[in-house]
Amino acid sequence: MNSSNIQEKYMKRCIELARNAIGNTYPNPLVGAVIVHKGKIIGEGYHQQCGKPHAEVNAIEAVKDKSLLKESTLYVNLEPCSHHGKTPPCSELIVQKGIPWIVIGTRDTSGKVSGKGIDILKEGGCQVKEGVLEDECRELNKRFFTYHEKKRPYIILKWAQTMDGFIDKIRNQNDPIQPNWITNQISKKAVHKWRAEEEAILVGSVTTLKDNPQLNVREWAGKNPLRLVIDKNFDINDSYKLINDHLKTVVFIDKGIKDRKFKNKNDQNTEIVPLDFSKELTEQILDYLYKTEVSSVFVEGGTYTIENFISEEYWDEARIFVGNKFFYDGVKAPAFPEINTQKIDFEETRLYFSRKI
């Protein structure tokens, strides 16, 4: 095995380790680190949660014989940090421990690092190799890079539609407030898993009023996302599940009615954010999420909300379920350009996955 293949082998292990923490490190990136001595892994670790030790620290701590560090290579999928935050700079720790060779998957392009960590390593006498499996390393942290480079969260659109292209039936006034299910239980579990991987989840007022969703991860183990509702006229009230439980919900309302408040014991879990609905709304929402350090958002509906993101080209992925059902009439599914589409079958339900190039 040549040196290039060896480096890729250990970088893949870094990526594998880092994935263990997906959904738990925000706003920090996913990072895994591996320390190798004479062809043998002597320490490895990953960043498990924001505020806890970084991957490099955990990998170094895992090495039983610290004297071996001075003859070892440290592999890490992202440039070691160079700033003092909740933890000390990893680049300084690496130099302090005397690790001579460092292999990095990709640079950290955030303003706080952006090459500064590599500079510290080189100035400290380390030999640094960059760009090993760089595309894979950037893909792992697509949310982190989008947030810092595009100044907005990573955006995933998701909806389910029937074979004849509807996302809902025509509702009558006396119809129950609940979803008209299109997909199967396997698809539902997949959606809850996806929710656990993102920081926030967004729906419009129509979806809220008709379906009374919870937008949590009850079908999966993981963190519940921050729930966001676009509700121009403030029609939602504390009888809805998004308001009357213990999870936080942000409600975007028209600035003209910003003085209206909920009057129940769960007020502390509901944040009202007034926006100017006479201007471009999606950009205002994304600006709010960027300023509050939300690096990813899962947009679940409905058609009007999703089509706004599509028409304004604010999306990175789309996940479209097509269930084995026909409504024959109803609310039309979002019009979507098929770009880089892949297909996955969930028994009788099919998932179309698109990635914006």
Coordinates of C-alpha atoms in Angstrom, one line a residue:
M1 CA 0.0 0.0 0.0
N2 CA 1.5 3.3 -1.1
S3 CA 1.7 6.4 1.2
S4 CA -1.3 8.0 -0.5
N5 CA -3.5 5.0 0.1
I6 CA -2.3 4.8 3.7
Q7 CA -3.3 8.4 4.3
E8 CA -6.7 7.9 2.7
K9 CA -7.2 4.8 4.9
Y10 CA -6.7 6.7 8.1
M11 CA -8.7 9.8 6.9
K12 CA -11.7 7.5 6.2
R13 CA -11.4 6.4 9.8
C14 CA -11.5 10.1 10.9
I15 CA -14.6 10.6 8.9
E16 CA -16.2 7.5 10.3
L17 CA -15.5 8.6 13.8
A18 CA -16.8 12.1 13.2
R19 CA -20.1 10.8 11.9
N20 CA -20.8 9.4 15.4
A21 CA -21.7 12.9 16.6
I22 CA -24.0 14.1 13.8
G23 CA -26.6 16.4 15.2
N24 CA -24.8 16.9 18.5
T25 CA -21.9 19.3 17.8
Y26 CA -23.7 22.3 16.4
P27 CA -22.6 25.0 15.8
N28 CA -19.2 23.2 15.8
P29 CA -18.2 20.9 12.9
L30 CA -17.9 17.2 12.9
V31 CA -14.3 16.1 13.5
G32 CA -12.6 12.8 14.0
A33 CA -8.9 12.3 14.8
V34 CA -6.6 9.3 14.6
I35 CA -3.0 9.0 15.9
V36 CA -0.8 6.4 14.2
H37 CA 2.6 5.1 15.3
K38 CA 4.6 2.8 13.0
G39 CA 1.5 1.6 11.2
K40 CA -0.6 1.1 14.3
I41 CA -3.4 3.2 15.6
I42 CA -2.5 4.2 19.2
G43 CA -5.3 6.7 19.8
E44 CA -8.4 8.0 18.3
G45 CA -11.3 10.2 19.2
Y46 CA -14.0 12.6 17.9
H47 CA -15.7 15.8 19.0
Q48 CA -18.8 14.5 20.7
Q49 CA -20.7 17.7 21.7
C50 CA -20.3 21.4 21.6
G51 CA -18.4 22.6 24.7
K52 CA -16.7 19.3 25.2
P53 CA -13.1 18.4 24.2
H54 CA -12.3 18.4 20.5
A55 CA -11.4 15.3 18.5
E56 CA -7.6 15.9 18.7
V57 CA -7.8 16.2 22.5
N58 CA -9.7 13.0 22.8
A59 CA -7.3 11.2 20.5
I60 CA -4.3 12.3 22.4
E61 CA -5.9 11.4 25.8
A62 CA -6.5 7.9 24.4
V63 CA -2.8 7.3 23.8
K64 CA -1.5 5.2 26.8
D65 CA 2.2 5.8 26.2
K66 CA 2.5 9.5 25.6
S67 CA 6.2 9.2 24.7
L68 CA 5.1 7.7 21.4
L69 CA 3.5 10.9 20.3
K70 CA 6.8 12.4 19.3
E71 CA 7.2 9.6 16.7
S72 CA 3.6 9.6 15.5
T73 CA 1.3 11.0 12.8
L74 CA -2.0 12.7 13.6
Y75 CA -4.8 12.5 11.1
V76 CA -7.8 14.8 11.3
N77 CA -10.5 15.6 8.8
L78 CA -10.6 19.3 9.5
E79 CA -7.8 21.8 10.3
P80 CA -7.2 22.0 14.0
C81 CA -8.6 25.1 15.7
S82 CA -6.4 28.1 16.5
H83 CA -8.6 30.2 18.8
H84 CA -9.6 30.1 22.5
G85 CA -13.2 29.3 22.8
K86 CA -14.9 26.9 25.2
T87 CA -11.7 24.7 24.8
P88 CA -8.1 25.7 24.2
P89 CA -6.6 25.7 20.7
C90 CA -5.9 22.2 19.4
S91 CA -3.1 23.4 17.2
E92 CA -1.2 24.6 20.2
L93 CA -1.8 21.3 22.0
I94 CA -0.4 19.3 19.1
V95 CA 2.8 21.4 19.0
Q96 CA 3.1 21.1 22.8
K97 CA 2.8 17.3 22.6
G98 CA 5.5 17.2 20.0
I99 CA 3.6 15.3 17.3
P100 CA 5.8 15.7 14.2
W101 CA 3.5 14.8 11.3
I102 CA 0.0 16.1 10.7
V103 CA -2.4 15.0 7.9
I104 CA -5.4 17.2 7.4
G105 CA -8.5 16.5 5.2
T106 CA -9.5 20.1 4.5
R107 CA -9.0 23.6 5.8
D108 CA -11.4 25.2 8.2
T109 CA -12.8 28.2 6.3
S110 CA -14.5 29.9 9.2
G111 CA -13.2 33.4 10.1
K112 CA -11.8 32.2 13.4
V113 CA -9.5 29.7 11.9
S114 CA -9.0 29.8 8.1
G115 CA -5.4 28.6 7.9
K116 CA -4.3 30.0 11.3
G117 CA -4.3 26.5 12.8
I118 CA -2.0 25.2 10.0
D119 CA 0.3 28.2 10.5
I120 CA 0.7 27.4 14.2
L121 CA 1.5 23.8 13.4
K122 CA 4.1 24.8 10.8
E123 CA 5.7 27.4 13.0
G124 CA 5.8 24.8 15.8
G125 CA 7.9 22.5 13.6
C126 CA 5.2 20.1 12.4
Q127 CA 5.2 18.7 8.9
V128 CA 1.7 19.3 7.5
K129 CA 0.0 17.5 4.7
E130 CA -3.3 19.0 3.4
G131 CA -6.1 17.9 1.1
V132 CA -6.4 14.2 1.8
L133 CA -9.9 13.1 0.8
E134 CA -10.8 16.8 0.7
D135 CA -14.1 16.4 -1.1
E136 CA -15.3 13.7 1.3
C137 CA -14.2 15.9 4.3
R138 CA -16.1 18.9 3.0
E139 CA -19.2 16.7 2.4
L140 CA -19.1 15.6 6.0
N141 CA -19.2 19.2 7.2
K142 CA -21.5 20.6 4.4
R143 CA -23.6 22.3 7.0
F144 CA -20.6 24.0 8.7
F145 CA -19.1 25.1 5.4
T146 CA -22.4 26.4 4.0
Y147 CA -23.0 28.4 7.2
H148 CA -19.6 30.1 7.1
E149 CA -19.1 30.5 3.4
K150 CA -22.6 31.4 2.3
K151 CA -23.7 33.1 5.5
R152 CA -26.8 31.0 5.8
P153 CA -27.8 27.6 7.1
Y154 CA -27.7 24.5 5.0
I155 CA -31.2 24.0 3.6
I156 CA -33.0 20.7 3.1
L157 CA -36.5 20.6 1.5
K158 CA -38.7 17.7 2.2
W159 CA -42.3 16.8 1.3
A160 CA -44.4 13.7 0.5
Q161 CA -46.7 13.6 -2.5
T162 CA -49.1 11.1 -4.1
M163 CA -48.6 9.3 -7.4
D164 CA -50.9 12.0 -9.0
G165 CA -48.9 14.9 -7.6
F166 CA -50.8 16.1 -4.5
I167 CA -49.5 16.7 -1.0
D168 CA -52.9 17.0 0.7
K169 CA -56.6 16.5 0.1
I170 CA -59.1 19.4 -0.1
R171 CA -60.0 20.1 3.5
N172 CA -63.5 20.9 4.6
Q173 CA -64.2 23.0 7.7
N174 CA -65.4 20.0 9.7
D175 CA -62.5 17.7 8.7
P176 CA -60.3 16.6 11.6
I177 CA -57.0 18.5 12.2
Q178 CA -54.5 15.8 11.4
P179 CA -52.2 14.8 8.6
N180 CA -53.5 12.9 5.5
W181 CA -50.7 10.3 5.5
I182 CA -49.2 9.5 2.1
T183 CA -46.1 7.4 3.0
N184 CA -45.5 4.4 5.1
Q185 CA -44.0 3.8 8.6
I186 CA -40.5 3.2 7.3
S187 CA -40.5 6.6 5.6
K188 CA -41.8 8.2 8.8
K189 CA -38.9 6.8 10.8
A190 CA -36.4 8.0 8.2
V191 CA -37.9 11.6 8.5
H192 CA -37.5 11.5 12.3
K193 CA -33.9 10.4 11.9
W194 CA -33.3 13.3 9.5
R195 CA -34.9 15.7 11.9
A196 CA -32.4 14.6 14.6
E197 CA -29.5 15.5 12.3
E198 CA -30.6 19.1 11.7
E199 CA -30.6 22.1 14.0
A200 CA -34.0 23.5 13.0
I201 CA -37.2 22.5 11.3
L202 CA -39.6 24.9 9.5
V203 CA -43.2 24.8 8.4
G204 CA -45.8 27.3 7.3
S205 CA -49.0 28.3 9.1
V206 CA -51.3 26.2 6.8
T207 CA -49.4 23.0 7.7
T208 CA -49.6 23.9 11.4
L209 CA -53.3 24.7 11.4
K210 CA -54.3 21.7 9.3
D211 CA -52.0 19.0 10.6
N212 CA -51.2 20.2 14.2
P213 CA -47.7 18.6 13.9
Q214 CA -45.2 18.1 16.8
L215 CA -42.1 18.3 14.6
N216 CA -40.0 16.2 17.1
V217 CA -38.1 13.0 16.8
R218 CA -40.4 10.6 18.8
E219 CA -39.8 7.9 16.2
W220 CA -36.0 8.1 16.6
A221 CA -33.3 8.6 19.3
G222 CA -31.7 12.0 19.1
K223 CA -32.1 15.7 19.8
N224 CA -35.3 17.5 18.8
P225 CA -34.7 20.4 16.4
L226 CA -35.6 24.0 17.0
R227 CA -39.1 24.4 15.6
L228 CA -39.9 27.3 13.3
V229 CA -43.4 28.4 12.1
I230 CA -44.2 31.1 9.5
D231 CA -47.5 32.5 10.8
K232 CA -48.1 36.0 9.3
N233 CA -51.4 36.7 11.1
F234 CA -50.5 34.9 14.3
D235 CA -53.4 32.3 13.9
I236 CA -51.6 29.6 15.9
N237 CA -52.6 29.5 19.6
D238 CA -51.7 27.5 22.7
S239 CA -54.1 24.7 21.8
Y240 CA -51.6 23.5 19.1
K241 CA -48.8 21.0 19.9
L242 CA -46.0 23.3 18.7
I243 CA -46.9 25.7 21.5
N244 CA -48.3 23.6 24.4
D245 CA -45.3 21.4 25.1
H246 CA -41.9 21.8 26.6
L247 CA -39.9 22.3 23.4
K248 CA -38.9 25.6 22.0
T249 CA -40.8 27.1 19.0
V250 CA -40.0 30.3 17.1
V251 CA -43.0 31.9 15.4
F252 CA -42.4 34.4 12.6
I253 CA -45.3 36.9 12.5
D254 CA -46.0 40.1 10.7
K255 CA -44.3 43.0 12.5
G256 CA -47.7 44.9 12.6
I257 CA -49.0 42.5 15.3
K258 CA -45.8 42.0 17.3
D259 CA -47.5 43.0 20.6
R260 CA -49.8 39.9 20.7
K261 CA -48.6 37.3 23.2
F262 CA -49.5 33.8 24.3
K263 CA -51.0 33.6 27.7
N264 CA -50.2 30.2 29.1
K265 CA -47.5 28.6 31.3
N266 CA -45.4 27.7 28.2
D267 CA -44.7 31.3 27.2
Q268 CA -41.0 30.8 28.0
N269 CA -40.8 28.1 25.3
T270 CA -42.2 30.3 22.5
E271 CA -40.2 33.1 20.9
I272 CA -42.1 35.6 18.7
V273 CA -40.0 37.1 15.9
P274 CA -41.7 40.0 14.0
L275 CA -40.7 40.2 10.3
D276 CA -41.7 42.5 7.4
F277 CA -44.0 40.3 5.3
S278 CA -44.2 43.1 2.6
K279 CA -40.6 42.3 1.7
E280 CA -38.7 39.1 0.7
L281 CA -39.5 36.8 3.6
T282 CA -37.2 33.8 3.1
E283 CA -34.1 36.0 3.2
Q284 CA -35.2 37.5 6.5
I285 CA -35.7 34.0 8.0
L286 CA -32.3 32.8 6.9
D287 CA -30.7 36.0 8.2
Y288 CA -32.3 35.4 11.6
L289 CA -31.0 31.8 11.6
Y290 CA -27.5 32.9 10.6
K291 CA -27.4 35.5 13.4
T292 CA -28.6 32.9 15.9
E293 CA -26.0 30.4 14.7
V294 CA -28.3 27.9 13.3
S295 CA -26.3 26.0 10.7
S296 CA -29.0 23.8 9.1
V297 CA -32.8 23.9 8.6
F298 CA -35.2 21.1 7.5
V299 CA -38.1 22.7 5.6
E300 CA -41.1 20.4 5.7
G301 CA -43.9 22.4 4.2
G302 CA -46.3 23.2 2.9
T303 CA -46.3 23.9 -0.9
Y304 CA -46.3 27.7 -0.7
T305 CA -43.4 27.8 1.8
I306 CA -41.3 25.2 -0.1
E307 CA -41.9 26.9 -3.5
N308 CA -40.6 30.2 -2.0
F309 CA -37.3 28.5 -1.1
I310 CA -37.2 26.9 -4.6
S311 CA -38.0 30.0 -6.6
E312 CA -35.5 32.1 -4.6
E313 CA -32.9 29.3 -5.0
Y314 CA -32.4 28.9 -1.3
W315 CA -32.0 25.2 -1.1
D316 CA -29.2 22.6 -1.0
E317 CA -31.0 19.3 -1.0
A318 CA -34.5 18.1 -1.7
R319 CA -36.0 14.8 -0.4
I320 CA -39.3 14.0 -2.0
F321 CA -41.4 11.0 -1.1
V322 CA -43.9 9.6 -3.5
G323 CA -46.4 7.3 -1.8
N324 CA -48.5 4.6 -3.5
K325 CA -51.7 6.7 -3.2
F326 CA -53.9 8.8 -5.4
F327 CA -55.9 11.8 -4.1
Y328 CA -57.3 12.7 -7.6
D329 CA -57.7 16.3 -6.4
G330 CA -56.2 18.4 -3.7
V331 CA -53.2 20.7 -2.9
K332 CA -50.6 20.4 -5.6
A333 CA -47.1 19.4 -4.7
P334 CA -44.3 21.9 -5.1
A335 CA -43.0 22.4 -8.7
F336 CA -39.4 21.2 -8.6
P337 CA -36.6 21.1 -11.1
E338 CA -35.2 17.6 -11.2
I339 CA -31.5 18.1 -10.6
N340 CA -29.0 15.3 -9.8
T341 CA -31.9 13.1 -8.8
Q342 CA -31.4 9.7 -7.1
K343 CA -34.1 7.1 -6.3
I344 CA -34.4 4.9 -3.2
D345 CA -37.3 2.6 -2.5
F346 CA -38.9 2.3 0.9
E347 CA -41.1 -0.7 0.1
E348 CA -44.1 0.8 -1.7
T349 CA -42.9 4.4 -1.1
R350 CA -40.1 5.9 -3.3
L351 CA -37.7 8.6 -2.2
Y352 CA -36.3 11.0 -4.8
F353 CA -33.2 12.7 -3.5
S354 CA -31.8 15.8 -5.3
R355 CA -28.7 17.8 -4.6
K356 CA -28.1 21.3 -5.9
I357 CA -24.9 21.5 -7.8

